[in-house]
Coordinates of C-alpha atoms and ligand atoms in Angstrom, one line a residue:
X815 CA 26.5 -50.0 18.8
X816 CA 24.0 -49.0 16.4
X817 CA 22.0 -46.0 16.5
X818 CA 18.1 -46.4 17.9
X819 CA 16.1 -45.4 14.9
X820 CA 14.7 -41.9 14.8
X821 CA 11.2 -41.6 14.2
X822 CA 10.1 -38.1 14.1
X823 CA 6.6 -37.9 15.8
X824 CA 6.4 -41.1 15.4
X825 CA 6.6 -44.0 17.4
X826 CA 8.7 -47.3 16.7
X827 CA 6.0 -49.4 15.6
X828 CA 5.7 -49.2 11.7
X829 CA 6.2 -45.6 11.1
X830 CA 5.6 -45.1 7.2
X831 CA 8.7 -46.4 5.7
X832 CA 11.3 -43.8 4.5
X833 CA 11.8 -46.2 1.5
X834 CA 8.3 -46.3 0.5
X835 CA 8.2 -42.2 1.1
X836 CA 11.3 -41.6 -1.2
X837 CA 10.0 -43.4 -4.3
X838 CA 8.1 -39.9 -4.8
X839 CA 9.5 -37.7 -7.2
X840 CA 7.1 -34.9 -6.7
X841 CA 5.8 -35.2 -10.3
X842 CA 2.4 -34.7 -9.4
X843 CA 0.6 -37.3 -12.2
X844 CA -1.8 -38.6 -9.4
X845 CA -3.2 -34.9 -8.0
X846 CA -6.0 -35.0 -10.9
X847 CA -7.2 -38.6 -9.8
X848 CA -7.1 -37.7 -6.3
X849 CA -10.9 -37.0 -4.6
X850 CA -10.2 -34.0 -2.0
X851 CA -7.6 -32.4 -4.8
X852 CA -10.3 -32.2 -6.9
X853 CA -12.8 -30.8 -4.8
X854 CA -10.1 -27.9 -2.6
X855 CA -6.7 -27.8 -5.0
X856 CA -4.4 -27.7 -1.9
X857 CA -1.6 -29.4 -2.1
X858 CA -1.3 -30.3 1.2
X859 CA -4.4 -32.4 0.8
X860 CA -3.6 -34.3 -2.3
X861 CA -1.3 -37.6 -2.6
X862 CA 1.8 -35.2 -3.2
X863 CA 1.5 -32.8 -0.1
X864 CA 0.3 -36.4 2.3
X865 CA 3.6 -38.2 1.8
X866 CA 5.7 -34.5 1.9
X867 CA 3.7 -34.1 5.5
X868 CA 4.7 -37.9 6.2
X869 CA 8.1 -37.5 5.4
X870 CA 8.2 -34.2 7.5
X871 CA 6.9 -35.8 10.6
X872 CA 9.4 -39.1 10.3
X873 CA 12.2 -36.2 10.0
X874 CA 10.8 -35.0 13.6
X875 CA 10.0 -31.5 11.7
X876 CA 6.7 -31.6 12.1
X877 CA 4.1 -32.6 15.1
X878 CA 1.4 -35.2 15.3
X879 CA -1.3 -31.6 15.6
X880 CA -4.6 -30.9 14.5
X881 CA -3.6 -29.3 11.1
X882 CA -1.5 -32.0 10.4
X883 CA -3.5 -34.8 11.6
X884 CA -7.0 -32.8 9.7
X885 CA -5.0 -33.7 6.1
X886 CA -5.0 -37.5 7.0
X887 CA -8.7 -37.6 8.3
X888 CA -9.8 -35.9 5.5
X889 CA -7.9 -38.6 3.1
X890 CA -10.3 -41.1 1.8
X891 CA -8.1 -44.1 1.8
X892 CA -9.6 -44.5 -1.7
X893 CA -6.0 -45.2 -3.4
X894 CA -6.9 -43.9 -6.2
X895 CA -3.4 -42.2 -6.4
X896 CA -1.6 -45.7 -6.6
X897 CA -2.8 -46.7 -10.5
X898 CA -2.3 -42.8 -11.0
X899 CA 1.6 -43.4 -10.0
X900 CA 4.0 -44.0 -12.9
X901 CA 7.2 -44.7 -9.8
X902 CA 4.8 -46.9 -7.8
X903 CA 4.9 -45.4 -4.5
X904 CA 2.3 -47.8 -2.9
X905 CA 0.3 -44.6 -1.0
X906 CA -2.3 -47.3 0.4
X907 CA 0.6 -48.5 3.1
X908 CA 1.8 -45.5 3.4
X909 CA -2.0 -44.2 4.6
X910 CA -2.2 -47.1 7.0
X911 CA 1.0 -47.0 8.7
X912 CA 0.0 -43.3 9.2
X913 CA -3.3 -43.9 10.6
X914 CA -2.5 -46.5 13.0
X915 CA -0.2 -43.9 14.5
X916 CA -2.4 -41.3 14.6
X917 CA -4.5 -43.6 16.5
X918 CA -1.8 -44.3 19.1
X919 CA 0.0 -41.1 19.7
X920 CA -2.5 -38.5 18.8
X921 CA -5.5 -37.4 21.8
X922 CA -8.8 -36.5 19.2
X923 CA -11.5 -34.1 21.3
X924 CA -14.0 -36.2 23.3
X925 CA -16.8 -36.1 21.2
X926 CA -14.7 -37.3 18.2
X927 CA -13.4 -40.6 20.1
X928 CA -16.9 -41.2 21.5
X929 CA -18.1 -41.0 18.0
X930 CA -15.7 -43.6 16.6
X931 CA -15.9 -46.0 19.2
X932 CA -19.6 -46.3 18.8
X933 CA -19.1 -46.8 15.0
X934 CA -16.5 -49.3 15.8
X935 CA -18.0 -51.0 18.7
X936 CA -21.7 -51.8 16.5
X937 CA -19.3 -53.2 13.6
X938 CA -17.3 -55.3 15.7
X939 CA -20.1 -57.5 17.2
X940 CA -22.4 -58.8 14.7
X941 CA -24.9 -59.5 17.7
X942 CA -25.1 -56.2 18.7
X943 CA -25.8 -55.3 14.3
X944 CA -28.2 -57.1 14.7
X945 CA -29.6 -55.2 17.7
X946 CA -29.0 -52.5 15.8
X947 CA -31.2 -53.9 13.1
X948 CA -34.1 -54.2 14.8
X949 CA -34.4 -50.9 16.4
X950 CA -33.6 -49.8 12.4
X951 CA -37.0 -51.7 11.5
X952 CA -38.9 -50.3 14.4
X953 CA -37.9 -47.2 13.7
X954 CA -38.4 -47.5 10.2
X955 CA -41.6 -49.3 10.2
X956 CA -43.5 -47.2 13.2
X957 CA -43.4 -44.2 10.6
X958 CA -40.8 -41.9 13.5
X959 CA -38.4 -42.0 10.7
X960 CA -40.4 -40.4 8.1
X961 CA -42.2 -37.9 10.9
X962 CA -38.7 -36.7 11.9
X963 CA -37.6 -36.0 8.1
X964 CA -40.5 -34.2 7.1
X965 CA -40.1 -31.8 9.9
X966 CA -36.7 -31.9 9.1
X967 CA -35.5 -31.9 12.3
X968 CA -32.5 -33.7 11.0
X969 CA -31.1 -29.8 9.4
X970 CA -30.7 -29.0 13.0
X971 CA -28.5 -31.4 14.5
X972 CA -25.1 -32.0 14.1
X973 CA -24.0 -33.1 10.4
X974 CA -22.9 -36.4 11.7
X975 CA -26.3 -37.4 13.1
X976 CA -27.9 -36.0 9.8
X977 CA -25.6 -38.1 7.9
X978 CA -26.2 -41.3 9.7
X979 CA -29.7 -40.7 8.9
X980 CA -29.3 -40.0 5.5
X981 CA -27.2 -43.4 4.7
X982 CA -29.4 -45.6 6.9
X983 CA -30.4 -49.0 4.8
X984 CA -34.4 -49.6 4.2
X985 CA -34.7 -53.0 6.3
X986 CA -35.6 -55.7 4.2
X987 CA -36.5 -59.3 5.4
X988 CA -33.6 -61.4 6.5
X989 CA -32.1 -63.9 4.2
X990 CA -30.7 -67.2 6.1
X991 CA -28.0 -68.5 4.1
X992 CA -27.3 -72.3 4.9
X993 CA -24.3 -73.1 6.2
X994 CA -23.3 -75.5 3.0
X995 CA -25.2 -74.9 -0.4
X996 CA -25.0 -77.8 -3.0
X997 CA -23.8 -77.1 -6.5
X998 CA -26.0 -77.2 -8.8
X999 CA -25.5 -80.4 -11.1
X1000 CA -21.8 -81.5 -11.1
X1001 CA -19.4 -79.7 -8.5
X1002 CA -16.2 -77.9 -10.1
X1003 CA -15.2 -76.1 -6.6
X1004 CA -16.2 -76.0 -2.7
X1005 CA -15.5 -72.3 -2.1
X1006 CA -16.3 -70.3 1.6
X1007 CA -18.3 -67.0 1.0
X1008 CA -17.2 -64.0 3.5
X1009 CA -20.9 -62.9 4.9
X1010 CA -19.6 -59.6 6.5
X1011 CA -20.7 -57.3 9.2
X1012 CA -22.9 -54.4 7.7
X1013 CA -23.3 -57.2 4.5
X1014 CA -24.8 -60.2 7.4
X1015 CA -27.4 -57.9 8.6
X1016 CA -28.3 -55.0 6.4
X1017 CA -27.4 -56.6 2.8
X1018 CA -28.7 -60.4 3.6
X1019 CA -30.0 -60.5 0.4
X1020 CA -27.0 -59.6 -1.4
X1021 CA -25.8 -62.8 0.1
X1022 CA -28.3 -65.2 -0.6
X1023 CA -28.0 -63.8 -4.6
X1024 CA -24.2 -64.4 -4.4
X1025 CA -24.8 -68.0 -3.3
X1026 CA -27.3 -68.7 -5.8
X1027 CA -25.1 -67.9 -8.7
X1028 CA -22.5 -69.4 -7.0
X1029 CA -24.2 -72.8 -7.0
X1030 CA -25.5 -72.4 -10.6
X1031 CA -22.0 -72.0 -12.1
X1032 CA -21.2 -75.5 -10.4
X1033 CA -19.8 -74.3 -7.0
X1034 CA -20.4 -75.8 -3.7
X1035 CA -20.9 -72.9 -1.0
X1036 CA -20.1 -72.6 2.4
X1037 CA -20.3 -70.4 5.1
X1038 CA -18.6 -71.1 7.8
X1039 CA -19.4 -70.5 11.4
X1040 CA -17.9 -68.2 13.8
X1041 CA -17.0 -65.9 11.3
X1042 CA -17.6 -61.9 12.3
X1043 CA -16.3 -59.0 10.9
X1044 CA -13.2 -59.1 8.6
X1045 CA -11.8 -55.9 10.0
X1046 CA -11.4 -53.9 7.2
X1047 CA -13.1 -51.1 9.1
X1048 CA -10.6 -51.2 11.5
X1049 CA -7.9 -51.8 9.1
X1050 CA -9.0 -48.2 7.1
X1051 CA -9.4 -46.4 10.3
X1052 CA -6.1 -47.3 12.2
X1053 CA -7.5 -49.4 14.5
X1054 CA -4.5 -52.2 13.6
X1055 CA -4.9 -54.3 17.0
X1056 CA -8.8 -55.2 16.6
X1057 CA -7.8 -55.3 12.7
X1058 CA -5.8 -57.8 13.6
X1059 CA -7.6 -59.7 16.1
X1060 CA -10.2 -59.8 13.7
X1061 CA -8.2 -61.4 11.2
X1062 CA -7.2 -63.6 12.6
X1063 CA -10.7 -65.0 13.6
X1064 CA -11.1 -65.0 9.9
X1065 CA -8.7 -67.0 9.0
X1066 CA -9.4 -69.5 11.9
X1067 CA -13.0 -69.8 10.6
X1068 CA -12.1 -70.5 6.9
X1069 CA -9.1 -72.9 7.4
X1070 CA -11.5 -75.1 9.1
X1071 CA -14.2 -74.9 5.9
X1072 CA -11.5 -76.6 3.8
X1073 CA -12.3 -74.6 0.4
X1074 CA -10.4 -73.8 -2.7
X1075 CA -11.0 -69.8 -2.8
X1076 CA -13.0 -67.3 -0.5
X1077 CA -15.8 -65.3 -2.0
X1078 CA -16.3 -62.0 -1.1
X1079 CA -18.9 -59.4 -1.9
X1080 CA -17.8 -56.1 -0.1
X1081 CA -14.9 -54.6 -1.9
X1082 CA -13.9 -52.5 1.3
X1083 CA -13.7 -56.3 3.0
X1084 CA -11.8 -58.0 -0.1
X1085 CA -9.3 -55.7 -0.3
X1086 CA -8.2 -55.8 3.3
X1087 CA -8.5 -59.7 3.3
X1088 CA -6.1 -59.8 0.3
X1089 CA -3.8 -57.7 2.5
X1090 CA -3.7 -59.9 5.7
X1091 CA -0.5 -61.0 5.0
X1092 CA 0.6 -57.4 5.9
X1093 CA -1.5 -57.0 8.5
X1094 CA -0.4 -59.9 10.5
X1095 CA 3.3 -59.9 9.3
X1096 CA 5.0 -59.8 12.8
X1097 CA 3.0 -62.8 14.0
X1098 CA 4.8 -65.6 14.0
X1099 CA 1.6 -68.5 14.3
X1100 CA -0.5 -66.2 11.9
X1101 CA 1.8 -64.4 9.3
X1102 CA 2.4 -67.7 6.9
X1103 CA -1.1 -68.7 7.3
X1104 CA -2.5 -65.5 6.4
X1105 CA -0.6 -64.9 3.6
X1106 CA -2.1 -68.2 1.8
X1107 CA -5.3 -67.5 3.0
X1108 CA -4.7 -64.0 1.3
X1109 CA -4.1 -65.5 -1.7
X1110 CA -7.0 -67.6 -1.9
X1111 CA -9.3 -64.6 -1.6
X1112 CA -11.5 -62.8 -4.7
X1113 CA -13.8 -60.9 -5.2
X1114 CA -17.1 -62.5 -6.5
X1115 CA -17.1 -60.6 -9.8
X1116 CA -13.2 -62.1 -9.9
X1117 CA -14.3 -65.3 -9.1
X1118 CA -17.1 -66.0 -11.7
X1119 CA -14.9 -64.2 -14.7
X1120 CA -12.5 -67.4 -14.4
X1121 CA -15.3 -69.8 -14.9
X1122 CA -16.6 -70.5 -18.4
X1123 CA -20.8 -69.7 -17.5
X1124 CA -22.9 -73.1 -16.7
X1125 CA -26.0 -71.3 -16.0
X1126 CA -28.2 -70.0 -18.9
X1127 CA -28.7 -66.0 -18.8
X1128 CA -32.0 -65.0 -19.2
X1129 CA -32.7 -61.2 -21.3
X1130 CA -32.9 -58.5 -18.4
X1131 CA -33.5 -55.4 -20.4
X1132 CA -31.8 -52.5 -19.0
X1133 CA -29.6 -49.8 -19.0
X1134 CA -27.6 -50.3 -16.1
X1135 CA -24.8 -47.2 -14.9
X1136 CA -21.9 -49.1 -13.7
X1137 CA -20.3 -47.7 -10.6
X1138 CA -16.3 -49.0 -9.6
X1139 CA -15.4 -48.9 -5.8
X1140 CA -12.9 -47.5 -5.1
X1141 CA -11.4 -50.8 -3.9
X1142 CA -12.5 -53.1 -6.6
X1143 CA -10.9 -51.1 -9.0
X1144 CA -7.7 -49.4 -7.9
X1145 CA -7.4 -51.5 -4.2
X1146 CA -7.8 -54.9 -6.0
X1147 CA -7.3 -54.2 -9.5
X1148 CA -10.6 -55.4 -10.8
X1149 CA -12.5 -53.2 -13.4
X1150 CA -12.9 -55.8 -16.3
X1151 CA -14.8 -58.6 -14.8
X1152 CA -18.0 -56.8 -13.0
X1153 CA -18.3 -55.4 -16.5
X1154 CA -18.2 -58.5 -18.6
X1155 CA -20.7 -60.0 -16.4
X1156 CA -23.0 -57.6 -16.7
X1157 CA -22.3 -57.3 -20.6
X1158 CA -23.5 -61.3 -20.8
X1159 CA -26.5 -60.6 -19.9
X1160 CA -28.4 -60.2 -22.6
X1161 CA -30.2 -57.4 -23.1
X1162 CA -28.5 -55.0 -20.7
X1163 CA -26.7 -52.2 -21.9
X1164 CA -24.2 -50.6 -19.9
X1165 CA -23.3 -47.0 -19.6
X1166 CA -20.2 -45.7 -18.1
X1167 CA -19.9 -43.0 -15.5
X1168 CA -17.8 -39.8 -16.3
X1169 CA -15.1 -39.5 -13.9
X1170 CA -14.8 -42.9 -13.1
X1171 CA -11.6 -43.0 -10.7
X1172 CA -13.0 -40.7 -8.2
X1173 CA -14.7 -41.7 -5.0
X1174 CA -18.4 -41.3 -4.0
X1175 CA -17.6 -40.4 -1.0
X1176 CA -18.4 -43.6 0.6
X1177 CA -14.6 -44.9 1.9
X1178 CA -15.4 -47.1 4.9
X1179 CA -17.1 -45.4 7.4
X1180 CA -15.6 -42.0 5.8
X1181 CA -19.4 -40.3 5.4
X1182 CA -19.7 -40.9 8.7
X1183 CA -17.0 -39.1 10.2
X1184 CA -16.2 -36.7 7.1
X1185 CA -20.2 -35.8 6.0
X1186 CA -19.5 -32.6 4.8
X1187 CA -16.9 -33.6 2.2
X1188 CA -18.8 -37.4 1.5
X1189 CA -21.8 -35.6 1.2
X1190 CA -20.1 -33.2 -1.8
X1191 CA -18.3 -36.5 -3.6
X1192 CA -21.9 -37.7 -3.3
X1193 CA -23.6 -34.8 -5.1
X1194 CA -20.7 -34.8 -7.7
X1195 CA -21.5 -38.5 -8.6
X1196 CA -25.0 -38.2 -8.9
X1197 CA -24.9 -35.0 -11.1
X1198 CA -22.7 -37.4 -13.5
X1199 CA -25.3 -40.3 -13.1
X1200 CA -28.3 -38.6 -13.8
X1201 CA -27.9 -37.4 -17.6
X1202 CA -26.9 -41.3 -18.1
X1203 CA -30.9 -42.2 -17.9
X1204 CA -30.1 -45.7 -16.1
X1205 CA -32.9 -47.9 -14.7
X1206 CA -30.7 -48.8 -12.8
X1207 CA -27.3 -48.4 -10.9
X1208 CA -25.1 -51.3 -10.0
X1209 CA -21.9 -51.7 -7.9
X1210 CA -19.9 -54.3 -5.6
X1211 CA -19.6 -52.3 -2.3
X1212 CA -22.7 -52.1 0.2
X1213 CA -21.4 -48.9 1.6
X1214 CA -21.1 -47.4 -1.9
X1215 CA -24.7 -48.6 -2.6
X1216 CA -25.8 -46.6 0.3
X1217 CA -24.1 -43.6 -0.5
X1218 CA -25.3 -43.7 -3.8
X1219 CA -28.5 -43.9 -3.1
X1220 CA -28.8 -41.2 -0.9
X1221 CA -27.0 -39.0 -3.0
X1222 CA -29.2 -39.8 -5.8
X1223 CA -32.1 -39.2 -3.9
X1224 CA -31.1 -35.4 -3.1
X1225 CA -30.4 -35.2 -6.5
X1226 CA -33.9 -36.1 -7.0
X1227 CA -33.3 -39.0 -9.3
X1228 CA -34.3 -42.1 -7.3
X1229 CA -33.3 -44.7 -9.5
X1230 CA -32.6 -48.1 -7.4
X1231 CA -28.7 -49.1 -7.0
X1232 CA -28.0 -52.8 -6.6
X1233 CA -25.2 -55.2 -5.9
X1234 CA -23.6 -56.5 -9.4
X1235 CA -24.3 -60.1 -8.5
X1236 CA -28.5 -59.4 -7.8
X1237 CA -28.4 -58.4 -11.8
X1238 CA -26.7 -61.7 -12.4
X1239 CA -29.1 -63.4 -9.9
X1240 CA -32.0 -62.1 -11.4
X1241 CA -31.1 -63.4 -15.1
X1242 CA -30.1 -66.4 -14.3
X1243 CA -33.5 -67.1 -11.5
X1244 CA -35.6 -65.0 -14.8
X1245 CA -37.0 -62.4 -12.5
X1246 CA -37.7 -58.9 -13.7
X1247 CA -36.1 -55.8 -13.3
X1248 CA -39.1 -54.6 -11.1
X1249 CA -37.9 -57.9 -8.7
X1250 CA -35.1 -55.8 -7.3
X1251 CA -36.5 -52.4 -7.0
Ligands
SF4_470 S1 -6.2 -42.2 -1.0 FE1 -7.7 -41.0 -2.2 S2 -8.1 -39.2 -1.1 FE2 -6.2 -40.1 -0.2 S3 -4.5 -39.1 -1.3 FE3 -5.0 -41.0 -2.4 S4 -6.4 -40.3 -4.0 FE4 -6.4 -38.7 -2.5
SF4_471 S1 2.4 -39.6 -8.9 FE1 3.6 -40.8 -7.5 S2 5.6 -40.0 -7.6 FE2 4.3 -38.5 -8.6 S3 3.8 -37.1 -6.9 FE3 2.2 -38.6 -6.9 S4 2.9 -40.1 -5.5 FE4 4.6 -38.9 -6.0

């Protein structure tokens, strides 16, 4: 008979696989691209020292504690390790399967759970975002917000609280986006656009640019009902089962569209939704179908670099600072084509960020639960923005455009940060710069 695997402190669902863990030769090429390296040095929290503390705990020499667990939580998930690799140890698995156990096997203090579950519980349910929303806009509008900053009452409660205030998004008027959008003149595709959680209700006008363009370059759009969160939230923080379950909502929602590629807008979601086929591998009814769903997925900035442009680009004159996510560029492997858009614009002028690879800080709902270490990636961003002199700062992640924009603003340099697809929107609709501030 043969032996019952041995797991370590681990349970038998997924642990990270010893293959995957192996393909490390300890040669240390991705410590400099990796964020909480750069920041502390220790080895323990950099790529390097992760996988040795993996591979530790699968042995069953080291426990699921604290001190162990504290170097995973304060990973960013950002993968900016993986392009960093030169043996191709894919670390972004490797984080997952870790997390997800954490999540089963390890009790975090009270106030920690609490904390997540109320993150996870407002993402979950785009009704209750929307609840969310317009307690945001009373707040906002009634001037308590303002009141309680100038006081600062937020320097003396806890760093999380401080933190969600800090990243909250200025409510602007809703954006309906129909659920099927002509092409403009003659079709060449009938694609489904992915309309998010945070994206639906915070970032409506994000969406309504993407399905302009989308329609002007010939493209039929659809957004199809009963569509919620994609779960990428979950997917980054462990949660695999509401992943999952979320995914598989997804996928029932755009089979039934009937389109030719899904358009996303939200790195963080893109790159879990290519990734589905993982996620729902041991499902027999979902695994097939979620691998060609995965493959149908891109990013909108991947999307529109296939197409020869229809629509005529109007001069937007500006000097725009071009910020990667983290999972556009090393996640999904897209660093080209949000550039060459912009770069077709004509007029705009693009200036490059200095340490490009490393994260803002933003990683999910990482500056929510990790505020002291966000808020640091944040300040070490903005201090490489500012010398730059941009009008303006442009990126393909909502959460990234909020921590961005907080960041800039304690740096005292309150330069607007958009979506990349609004500076597309606005040359091809002719609207000034001034449209999007
Ligand atoms: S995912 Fe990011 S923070 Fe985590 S080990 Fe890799 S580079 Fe470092
Ligand atoms: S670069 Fe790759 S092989 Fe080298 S230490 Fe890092 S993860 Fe291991």
């Amino acid at each position: 008979m043969a032996a019952a695997p041995q797991n370590g402190a681990f349970d038998a669902h997924h642990p990270p696989a010893l293959e995957l863990l192996e393909k490390c030769v300890h040669c240390g090429f991705c410590l400099p691209a990796c964020p909480t390296y750069t920041l502390w040095g220790q080895e323990m929290d950099s790529p390097r020292g992760r996988i040795y503390l993996m591979k530790l705990a699968l042995e069953g020499q080291a426990e699921m504690n604290e001190k162990w667990v504290s170097h995973f939580d304060s990973c960013l998930g950002c993968v900016s390790c993986m392009p960093a690799c030169p043996s191709g140890v894919d670390y972004g698995k490797l984080i997952e399967a870790t997390r997800a156990q954490i999540e089963r096997n390890y009790a975090r203090p009270a106030h920690d759970k609490l904390h997540r579950k109320f993150l996870f519980e407002a993402f979950a349910h785009p009704e209750r975002m929307k609840l969310l929303r317009l307690s945001l806009l009373a707040y906002q509008k009634s001037g308590l917000q303002a009141a309680l900053r100038a006081i600062g009452v937020f320097k003396a409660l806890p760093k999380r609280v401080a933190a969600l205030d800090s990243l909250l998004p200025s409510v602007k008027p809703a954006e309906d986006i129909a659920m099927v959008t002509p092409a403009k003149g003659e079709k060449r595709k009938r694609v489904g656009i992915l309309l998010g959680c945070v994206q639906q209700v915070f970032f409506s006008h994000v969406n309504a640019a993407t399905v302009r363009v989308l329609a002007a370059e010939g493209c039929e759009v659809v957004a199809p009902p009963g569509q919620s969160c994609c779960g990428a939230l979950f997917v980054h923080a462990g949660a695999e089962a509401r992943a999952q379950e979320l995914a598989r909502k997804t996928i029932d929602a755009f089979e039934k569209a009937n389109v030719e590629a899904v358009v996303i807008n939200a790195a963080g979601c893109g790159s879990s939704m290519k990734e589905y086929g993982h996620l729902l591998r041991d499902d027999p009814a979902y695994a097939e179908r979620a691998r060609r769903f995965s493959a149908q997925c891109k990013d909108v900035s991947e999307f529109l670099a296939e197409f020869s442009p229809r629509a005529e680009r109007k001069p937007l004159h500006a000097r725009v600072a071009f910020y990667d996510s983290c999972h556009l560029q090393h996640a999904q492997g897209v660093r080209a084509q949000p550039r060459s858009l912009l770069q077709h614009i004509p007029g705009m002028q693009l200036a490059e960020i200095p340490e490009a690879p490393i994260c803002c800080g933003s990683a999910g709902i990482y500056n929510l639960v990790q505020p002291g270490v966000a808020r640091e990636l944040g300040d070490r961003k903005a201090k490489h923005i500012v010398p730059l002199q941009a009008d303006i700062v442009a990126t393909g992640n909502p959460g990234c455009i909020l921590q961005l924009q907080s960041s800039l603003a304690r740096a005292g340099h309150p330069v607007p940060v958009v979506h990349t697809i609004q500076l597309l929107d606005a040359s091809i609709c002719g609207l000034p710069l001034e449209a999007l501030r």
